Short mmCIF file of C-alpha atoms in Angstrom, two decimals:
data_model
loop_
_atom_site.label_atom_id
_atom_site.label_comp_id
_atom_site.label_asym_id
_atom_site.label_seq_id
_atom_site.Cartn_x
_atom_site.Cartn_y
_atom_site.Cartn_z
CA MET A 1 59.28 92.79 127.02
CA ALA A 2 58.39 90.03 124.54
CA PRO A 3 61.34 88.42 122.73
CA LYS A 4 61.86 89.64 119.18
CA GLU A 5 60.84 87.35 116.37
CA TYR A 6 61.83 87.36 112.69
CA ASP A 7 61.31 85.16 109.65
CA ALA A 8 65.08 84.92 109.12
CA ILE A 9 68.21 85.89 111.03
CA ILE A 10 71.36 86.38 108.97
CA ILE A 11 74.65 86.11 110.86
CA GLY A 12 76.97 88.62 109.21
CA ALA A 13 76.51 91.98 107.48
CA GLY A 14 79.12 91.69 104.77
CA ILE A 15 78.26 92.01 101.10
CA ILE A 16 76.77 88.50 100.78
CA GLY A 17 74.85 88.64 104.07
CA ASN A 18 73.29 91.96 103.14
CA CYS A 19 72.38 90.75 99.63
CA ILE A 20 70.65 87.70 101.14
CA ALA A 21 68.72 89.99 103.51
CA TYR A 22 67.66 92.26 100.64
CA GLU A 23 66.48 89.39 98.45
CA LEU A 24 64.61 87.68 101.30
CA ALA A 25 62.95 90.99 102.23
CA LEU A 26 61.84 91.43 98.62
CA LYS A 27 60.12 88.03 98.98
CA GLY A 28 58.26 89.17 102.09
CA PHE A 29 60.56 87.85 104.85
CA LYS A 30 61.10 89.97 107.95
CA THR A 31 64.89 89.74 108.27
CA LEU A 32 67.53 90.69 110.83
CA ASN A 33 71.28 90.85 110.17
CA VAL A 34 73.44 90.47 113.28
CA ASP A 35 77.11 91.46 113.13
CA LYS A 36 79.74 91.65 115.89
CA LEU A 37 81.39 94.68 114.24
CA GLY A 38 80.19 98.28 114.09
CA GLY A 39 78.61 98.42 110.62
CA SER A 40 77.97 96.82 107.27
CA GLY A 41 81.06 95.57 105.46
CA PHE A 42 83.38 96.26 108.41
CA GLY A 43 84.75 92.70 108.32
CA SER A 44 86.56 90.93 105.49
CA THR A 45 84.39 92.66 102.86
CA SER A 46 86.16 95.96 103.62
CA GLY A 47 89.49 94.30 102.74
CA SER A 48 88.15 92.84 99.48
CA CYS A 49 89.89 93.80 96.25
CA ALA A 50 86.33 93.92 94.79
CA ILE A 51 87.49 92.49 91.46
CA ILE A 52 84.73 91.63 89.00
CA ARG A 53 86.09 88.99 86.62
CA LEU A 54 84.55 86.23 84.56
CA TYR A 55 87.41 83.75 84.17
CA TYR A 56 86.85 80.47 86.01
CA SER A 57 87.78 76.93 85.02
CA SER A 58 84.22 75.59 85.41
CA PRO A 59 81.11 76.67 83.45
CA GLU A 60 79.30 77.02 86.82
CA GLY A 61 81.94 79.50 88.02
CA VAL A 62 81.75 81.51 84.79
CA ALA A 63 77.93 81.49 84.79
CA LEU A 64 77.72 82.81 88.35
CA ALA A 65 80.34 85.51 87.73
CA ARG A 66 78.64 86.54 84.46
CA GLU A 67 75.29 86.86 86.23
CA GLY A 68 76.85 88.84 89.09
CA TYR A 69 78.54 91.20 86.61
CA TYR A 70 75.19 92.46 85.33
CA TYR A 71 73.96 93.34 88.83
CA TRP A 72 76.99 95.63 89.27
CA LEU A 73 76.32 97.29 85.90
CA ASP A 74 72.71 97.86 87.02
CA TRP A 75 73.54 98.71 90.66
CA PRO A 76 71.31 101.74 91.52
CA ARG A 77 68.33 100.27 89.66
CA TYR A 78 68.81 96.87 91.29
CA LEU A 79 68.82 98.39 94.79
CA ASN A 80 66.07 100.92 94.00
CA ILE A 81 67.54 103.52 96.40
CA MET A 82 70.19 106.22 96.44
CA ASP A 83 72.36 105.88 99.54
CA PRO A 84 72.93 109.31 101.20
CA ASP A 85 76.52 108.17 101.86
CA GLY A 86 77.05 107.77 98.09
CA MET A 87 76.80 104.87 95.67
CA ALA A 88 79.60 102.45 94.87
CA TYR A 89 80.20 102.04 91.14
CA TYR A 90 81.77 99.53 88.81
CA LYS A 91 84.83 100.55 86.76
CA ASN A 92 85.62 98.46 83.67
CA THR A 93 89.30 97.81 82.97
CA GLY A 94 89.52 94.44 81.23
CA ALA A 95 91.54 91.53 82.64
CA MET A 96 94.60 89.81 81.24
CA VAL A 97 95.05 86.21 82.41
CA PHE A 98 98.47 84.71 81.76
CA LYS A 99 98.77 81.21 80.30
CA SER A 100 101.02 78.86 82.24
CA LYS A 101 101.51 75.25 83.28
CA VAL A 102 99.68 76.09 86.51
CA ASN A 103 96.41 76.79 84.68
CA ASN A 104 96.91 74.33 81.80
CA ASN A 105 97.37 77.30 79.44
CA LEU A 106 93.74 78.29 80.18
CA VAL A 107 92.27 75.49 78.02
CA LYS A 108 89.43 74.84 80.52
CA VAL A 109 88.91 78.55 81.17
CA MET A 110 88.48 79.30 77.45
CA LYS A 111 86.12 76.33 77.06
CA SER A 112 84.01 77.63 79.97
CA LEU A 113 84.03 81.19 78.59
CA ASP A 114 82.98 79.83 75.17
CA LYS A 115 80.13 77.86 76.73
CA LEU A 116 78.71 81.03 78.32
CA GLY A 117 79.36 83.24 75.29
CA VAL A 118 81.91 85.47 77.03
CA GLY A 119 84.10 87.33 74.53
CA TYR A 120 87.89 87.32 74.87
CA LEU A 121 91.10 87.80 72.92
CA GLU A 122 93.92 85.29 72.81
CA LEU A 123 97.18 87.23 73.04
CA SER A 124 100.70 86.28 72.01
CA PRO A 125 103.53 87.58 74.22
CA GLU A 126 104.08 90.33 71.62
CA ASP A 127 100.37 91.31 71.81
CA MET A 128 100.64 91.57 75.59
CA GLU A 129 103.22 94.34 75.47
CA LYS A 130 100.66 97.03 74.63
CA TYR A 131 98.69 96.28 77.82
CA LEU A 132 101.58 96.64 80.29
CA PRO A 133 104.20 99.36 80.92
CA SER A 134 107.58 98.13 79.51
CA PRO A 135 107.05 94.52 80.65
CA ASP A 136 109.54 91.68 81.04
CA LEU A 137 107.68 88.73 79.53
CA ARG A 138 110.17 86.00 80.40
CA ALA A 139 109.01 83.00 82.41
CA TYR A 140 109.76 82.80 86.15
CA HIS A 141 107.79 79.72 87.16
CA PRO A 142 108.02 77.91 89.53
CA GLN A 143 107.94 80.66 92.12
CA LYS A 144 110.35 80.78 95.05
CA LEU A 145 110.55 82.59 98.35
CA MET A 146 112.53 85.81 98.71
CA ASP A 147 115.44 84.18 100.57
CA ASP A 148 115.96 81.58 97.81
CA PRO A 149 119.16 82.40 95.84
CA GLU A 150 117.21 81.65 92.62
CA PHE A 151 114.45 84.18 93.48
CA GLY A 152 113.94 86.64 90.63
CA LYS A 153 115.90 84.65 88.06
CA PRO A 154 114.09 83.80 84.81
CA THR A 155 113.46 80.12 84.03
CA GLY A 156 112.44 80.53 80.38
CA ASP A 157 112.74 82.95 77.47
CA SER A 158 109.04 83.71 77.24
CA ILE A 159 105.69 83.14 78.90
CA ASN A 160 103.02 81.36 76.81
CA GLY A 161 100.73 84.30 76.07
CA ALA A 162 97.46 85.32 77.70
CA VAL A 163 93.71 85.68 77.40
CA PHE A 164 92.23 89.19 77.63
CA VAL A 165 88.62 89.42 78.85
CA PRO A 166 87.29 92.96 78.22
CA GLU A 167 84.28 92.55 80.54
CA SER A 168 86.23 92.79 83.79
CA GLY A 169 86.94 95.49 86.34
CA TYR A 170 86.40 96.36 89.98
CA VAL A 171 83.94 98.09 92.30
CA SER A 172 85.06 101.47 93.60
CA ASP A 173 84.47 100.84 97.31
CA PRO A 174 83.47 97.41 98.68
CA LYS A 175 82.54 98.74 102.12
CA LEU A 176 80.31 101.45 100.62
CA SER A 177 78.67 98.90 98.30
CA THR A 178 77.73 96.86 101.39
CA HIS A 179 76.21 99.95 103.02
CA ASN A 180 74.29 100.54 99.79
CA VAL A 181 72.70 97.09 100.15
CA GLU A 182 71.93 97.71 103.83
CA MET A 183 70.04 100.87 102.86
CA ALA A 184 68.14 98.96 100.16
CA ALA A 185 67.27 96.15 102.61
CA ARG A 186 66.13 98.61 105.28
CA ASN A 187 64.01 100.27 102.61
CA VAL A 188 62.03 97.03 102.22
CA GLY A 189 61.74 96.28 105.95
CA SER A 190 64.98 94.59 107.06
CA ASP A 191 66.58 95.25 110.46
CA PHE A 192 70.27 95.31 111.40
CA MET A 193 72.02 94.90 114.76
CA PHE A 194 75.71 95.83 115.02
CA ASN A 195 78.24 95.36 117.83
CA THR A 196 76.22 92.23 118.59
CA GLN A 197 77.86 88.83 119.01
CA VAL A 198 76.10 85.49 118.47
CA VAL A 199 77.18 82.91 121.08
CA ASP A 200 74.79 80.05 120.28
CA ILE A 201 72.27 78.78 117.75
CA LEU A 202 68.88 78.11 119.31
CA LYS A 203 67.07 74.88 118.44
CA LYS A 204 63.52 73.67 118.90
CA ASP A 205 61.90 70.45 117.65
CA ASN A 206 65.19 69.46 115.96
CA ARG A 207 65.47 72.60 113.85
CA ALA A 208 67.03 76.06 114.04
CA ALA A 209 64.96 78.45 116.14
CA GLY A 210 67.08 81.63 116.42
CA VAL A 211 70.24 82.93 118.09
CA ALA A 212 71.50 83.60 121.61
CA LEU A 213 73.55 86.79 122.01
CA LYS A 214 76.50 87.65 124.23
CA ASP A 215 74.37 90.05 126.30
CA GLY A 216 72.15 87.11 127.32
CA SER A 217 69.22 87.97 125.06
CA LYS A 218 67.64 85.63 122.50
CA ILE A 219 66.11 86.37 119.13
CA TYR A 220 63.83 83.85 117.49
CA ALA A 221 63.43 82.88 113.83
CA PRO A 222 62.70 79.60 112.00
CA VAL A 223 65.51 80.38 109.51
CA VAL A 224 69.13 81.20 110.44
CA VAL A 225 71.73 81.85 107.73
CA ASN A 226 75.47 81.57 108.43
CA VAL A 227 77.25 84.27 106.41
CA ALA A 228 79.89 84.93 109.06
CA GLY A 229 82.90 84.97 106.72
CA PRO A 230 86.12 83.89 108.45
CA HIS A 231 84.09 83.10 111.60
CA SER A 232 81.75 80.75 109.70
CA TYR A 233 83.29 77.54 111.03
CA LEU A 234 82.76 78.74 114.61
CA ILE A 235 79.07 79.36 113.89
CA ASN A 236 78.81 75.88 112.31
CA GLN A 237 80.29 74.40 115.49
CA MET A 238 77.67 76.26 117.58
CA ALA A 239 74.94 74.82 115.37
CA GLY A 240 76.43 71.32 115.62
CA VAL A 241 76.55 70.89 111.83
CA GLU A 242 80.29 70.99 111.07
CA ASP A 243 80.89 67.27 111.63
CA GLN A 244 78.19 66.43 109.07
CA MET A 245 79.86 68.51 106.32
CA ASN A 246 82.27 66.99 103.81
CA ILE A 247 83.62 70.45 102.90
CA LYS A 248 84.74 72.57 105.84
CA THR A 249 86.07 76.11 106.16
CA LYS A 250 88.80 77.95 108.08
CA ALA A 251 90.24 81.46 108.31
CA LEU A 252 93.32 82.25 106.21
CA ARG A 253 95.46 85.34 106.85
CA VAL A 254 96.46 87.20 103.66
CA GLU A 255 98.45 90.31 102.75
CA VAL A 256 97.91 92.68 99.82
CA ALA A 257 100.55 95.18 98.66
CA HIS A 258 100.00 98.70 97.31
CA VAL A 259 102.92 99.91 95.18
CA PRO A 260 103.23 103.21 93.22
CA SER A 261 102.98 103.05 89.42
CA PRO A 262 106.15 103.51 87.35
CA GLU A 263 107.00 107.12 86.65
CA GLY A 264 104.90 108.62 83.87
CA VAL A 265 102.31 105.82 83.95
CA ASP A 266 98.72 106.67 84.98
CA TRP A 267 97.84 103.11 85.98
CA GLU A 268 94.80 104.21 87.98
CA LYS A 269 93.26 105.53 84.76
CA THR A 270 94.67 103.17 82.10
CA GLY A 271 95.56 100.01 84.05
CA ILE A 272 94.04 96.56 83.74
CA ILE A 273 93.51 93.58 86.04
CA THR A 274 96.17 90.91 85.66
CA SER A 275 96.22 87.31 86.82
CA ASP A 276 99.80 86.11 86.42
CA SER A 277 100.12 82.49 87.56
CA ASP A 278 103.70 82.42 86.21
CA LEU A 279 104.56 84.92 88.99
CA GLY A 280 101.87 83.76 91.42
CA VAL A 281 100.31 87.23 91.78
CA TYR A 282 97.24 89.15 90.61
CA THR A 283 97.00 92.94 90.29
CA ARG A 284 94.49 95.69 89.74
CA PRO A 285 94.75 99.50 89.56
CA GLU A 286 94.40 101.11 93.00
CA ILE A 287 93.42 104.62 94.12
CA GLY A 288 96.42 106.96 94.35
CA ASN A 289 97.86 105.63 91.05
CA HIS A 290 99.05 102.42 92.67
CA PHE A 291 99.27 98.77 91.70
CA LEU A 292 97.36 96.54 94.13
CA ILE A 293 99.22 93.19 94.29
CA GLY A 294 97.74 90.04 95.81
CA SER A 295 98.97 86.47 95.98
CA GLU A 296 97.67 83.54 93.93
CA GLU A 297 99.07 81.19 96.59
CA PRO A 298 101.93 79.57 94.62
CA GLU A 299 103.12 76.26 96.08
CA CYS A 300 106.17 77.73 97.83
CA ASP A 301 104.14 80.22 99.90
CA PRO A 302 103.02 78.92 103.32
CA LEU A 303 99.28 79.21 104.01
CA ASP A 304 98.74 80.98 107.34
CA TYR A 305 95.51 79.58 108.88
CA VAL A 306 94.60 81.54 112.01
CA ASP A 307 92.13 82.15 114.80
CA PRO A 308 89.93 84.90 113.27
CA ASP A 309 89.77 86.66 116.65
CA ASN A 310 93.50 86.58 117.32
CA TYR A 311 95.97 86.92 114.44
CA ASN A 312 98.97 89.02 113.43
CA THR A 313 97.76 92.21 111.73
CA ASP A 314 101.33 93.43 110.98
CA PHE A 315 103.02 93.01 107.61
CA THR A 316 105.49 90.17 107.14
CA ASP A 317 107.97 89.36 104.34
CA GLN A 318 105.00 88.10 102.30
CA ILE A 319 103.87 91.59 101.28
CA ARG A 320 107.35 92.49 99.98
CA THR A 321 107.64 89.12 98.23
CA GLN A 322 104.43 89.85 96.27
CA ALA A 323 105.64 93.33 95.31
CA LEU A 324 109.02 92.01 94.16
CA ARG A 325 107.33 89.28 92.10
CA GLU A 326 105.31 91.90 90.23
CA ALA A 327 108.51 93.92 89.72
CA MET A 328 109.89 90.93 87.79
CA ARG A 329 107.11 91.58 85.25
CA ILE A 330 107.19 95.40 85.46
CA PRO A 331 110.89 96.22 86.04
CA ASP A 332 110.17 99.97 86.38
CA LEU A 333 107.86 99.36 89.36
CA PRO A 334 109.26 101.38 92.28
CA ILE A 335 109.30 99.22 95.44
CA PRO A 336 109.16 101.56 98.47
CA ASN A 337 111.13 100.75 101.64
CA LYS A 338 107.97 101.22 103.71
CA ASN A 339 105.31 98.54 103.13
CA GLN A 340 101.84 99.73 102.12
CA GLY A 341 98.71 97.64 101.81
CA LEU A 342 96.49 95.60 104.08
CA VAL A 343 96.27 92.40 106.13
CA ASP A 344 92.93 90.57 106.20
CA LEU A 345 91.26 87.16 106.23
CA TYR A 346 89.71 84.80 103.70
CA ASP A 347 87.03 82.26 104.66
CA VAL A 348 88.62 79.33 102.81
CA SER A 349 86.87 76.07 101.99
CA ASP A 350 88.75 72.80 101.51
CA ASP A 351 88.70 73.20 97.71
CA TRP A 352 88.47 77.02 97.55
CA TYR A 353 84.96 76.80 96.04
CA PRO A 354 82.10 78.29 98.11
CA VAL A 355 79.44 76.38 100.04
CA TYR A 356 75.94 77.72 99.27
CA ASP A 357 73.64 75.18 100.82
CA LYS A 358 71.30 74.02 103.56
CA SER A 359 72.82 72.08 106.47
CA SER A 360 72.04 68.95 108.46
CA LEU A 361 70.04 71.14 110.88
CA PRO A 362 66.71 72.08 109.25
CA GLY A 363 66.31 75.85 109.00
CA PHE A 364 70.08 76.50 109.22
CA TYR A 365 71.65 77.61 105.93
CA LEU A 366 75.21 78.23 104.70
CA ALA A 367 76.73 80.91 102.48
CA ILE A 368 80.38 80.36 103.42
CA GLY A 369 83.82 79.36 102.12
CA THR A 370 84.01 82.33 99.78
CA SER A 371 87.83 82.02 99.63
CA GLY A 372 88.52 85.62 98.65
CA ASN A 373 86.83 85.36 95.25
CA GLN A 374 83.06 85.64 95.76
CA TYR A 375 82.53 89.39 96.36
CA LYS A 376 81.62 89.76 92.67
CA ASN A 377 78.87 87.15 92.98
CA ALA A 378 77.14 88.56 96.07
CA PRO A 379 73.95 89.93 94.43
CA ALA A 380 73.39 86.72 92.45
CA VAL A 381 74.11 84.64 95.58
CA GLY A 382 71.57 86.73 97.51
CA SER A 383 68.98 85.94 94.86
CA PHE A 384 69.51 82.17 94.66
CA MET A 385 70.02 81.74 98.43
CA SER A 386 66.62 83.38 99.00
CA GLU A 387 65.11 80.90 96.53
CA LEU A 388 67.01 77.98 98.10
CA ILE A 389 65.64 78.90 101.54
CA GLN A 390 62.08 79.05 100.19
CA TYR A 391 62.60 75.78 98.29
CA CYS A 392 63.79 73.91 101.40
CA GLU A 393 61.27 75.50 103.77
CA LYS A 394 58.50 74.20 101.49
CA GLY A 395 59.73 70.68 102.22
CA ASN A 396 61.96 69.98 99.19
CA ASP A 397 65.15 67.99 99.79
CA HIS A 398 67.97 69.99 98.21
CA ASP A 399 70.45 67.15 98.88
CA THR A 400 68.62 64.60 96.72
CA ASP A 401 66.77 66.98 94.38
CA PRO A 402 68.88 70.15 94.17
CA LEU A 403 67.45 73.52 93.26
CA HIS A 404 68.10 74.61 89.68
CA TYR A 405 68.13 78.40 89.74
CA GLN A 406 66.95 80.32 86.67
CA MET A 407 69.26 83.29 86.39
CA LYS A 408 67.75 86.72 85.82
CA TYR A 409 70.21 88.36 83.45
CA ILE A 410 71.48 85.39 81.46
CA ASN A 411 69.48 82.54 80.00
CA HIS A 412 71.02 79.83 82.16
CA LYS A 413 69.87 77.46 84.88
CA LEU A 414 72.47 76.97 87.60
CA ASN A 415 72.49 73.72 89.58
CA ILE A 416 72.99 75.01 93.14
CA GLY A 417 73.91 71.45 94.15
CA PHE A 418 77.33 72.22 92.61
CA PHE A 419 78.05 74.24 95.79
CA SER A 420 76.98 71.47 98.20
CA ARG A 421 78.60 71.06 101.61
CA ASN A 422 78.64 67.31 100.85
CA ARG A 423 80.44 67.46 97.49
CA GLU A 424 83.74 65.74 96.92
CA ILE A 425 86.73 68.09 96.81
CA ASN A 426 86.78 69.66 93.34
CA LYS A 427 90.04 68.43 91.80
CA ASP A 428 89.78 71.07 89.05
CA SER A 429 90.21 73.86 91.59
CA SER A 430 93.28 76.06 91.50
CA PHE A 431 93.32 75.73 95.33
CA SER A 432 93.92 79.47 95.40
CA VAL A 433 92.00 82.75 95.34
CA ILE A 434 91.47 82.13 91.60
CA GLY A 435 88.93 79.44 92.58
#
């Protein structure tokens, strides 16, 4: 039997990998997604909070999130199919971002929102009260760990206010959304292989030539794209490109808490997204009338970098710490004795900004380092990565003459060189899931 050949092999079938496959297939590429798990979105995408928000400290971050937002609004038309398993949908809630020392009172964020024409309200602490159920708006920064005797004690009479961005929300089901894209990609000729592990990157004439699989078989393609999420650094090592990258990635273990809403509050229906850097947590409404509570990685919290194939999937004190921090803001929040939520992984880059780039090995491309905050951007990333691949394969040098991508929904050209593997660490980063 002749070995299979494709125009592009995409390692990973999460939301970004599937969007890249779909966009390449629309451009005439015969693509194959290979994933070691049993289906689309079974990896870290399934644990995503699927938050769609526009607040970033850089205009590039805001532009990409704004562009991605419109794809989610236009989801069934963008994919041009109806998935028999159902279609994921976007739910708008608005997002309230707290001002604090940590984020320089959102001065850069507001400047970036202004530059892209994103509407928002500046809220005083008094204005904030109507968005939250009976809140305590005292300051608690800097955060401490649960066993610190000062944990939970206010450090100031009031927080500094907030910015409310109405165009924010979340996608109903991140795993289903990834299956939706798989169906759309299959509809235009893409193939998928699940329960299939890549063990090496094939090379020929000093360029990528395909992948070797655990079962001993080989699949050939002149383009290979690393979208392996928390396993991305392992794939880079196989390809021999990691040492030539200034920005590297590793797998970070994270916990997310689910806590019931206060009595009489229908938070699932009326709740908003919050980003509270004073407390070091973000929240969104969760199915079952819960608060979903994640960490914004305050300085006191240890970062738990792990082997993505061998890590603790049990809850630790971290999940309770996050819930108790949110209960400082919402004193009526009932904290159950039994922990509820999830444990998953982020693919974290050195500065928590993604790497969307070529590599030092011709034909081998990177869509990695998504750091828990790039789900929202997946359709836009699929579009510009497909253009980047074409741009480089035509002989252009993206390192010296980077692709400027004309966005489809907003009148903006994005310099994809901003996401280079060779950039200096971005000092403006929050060095957290906020990006």
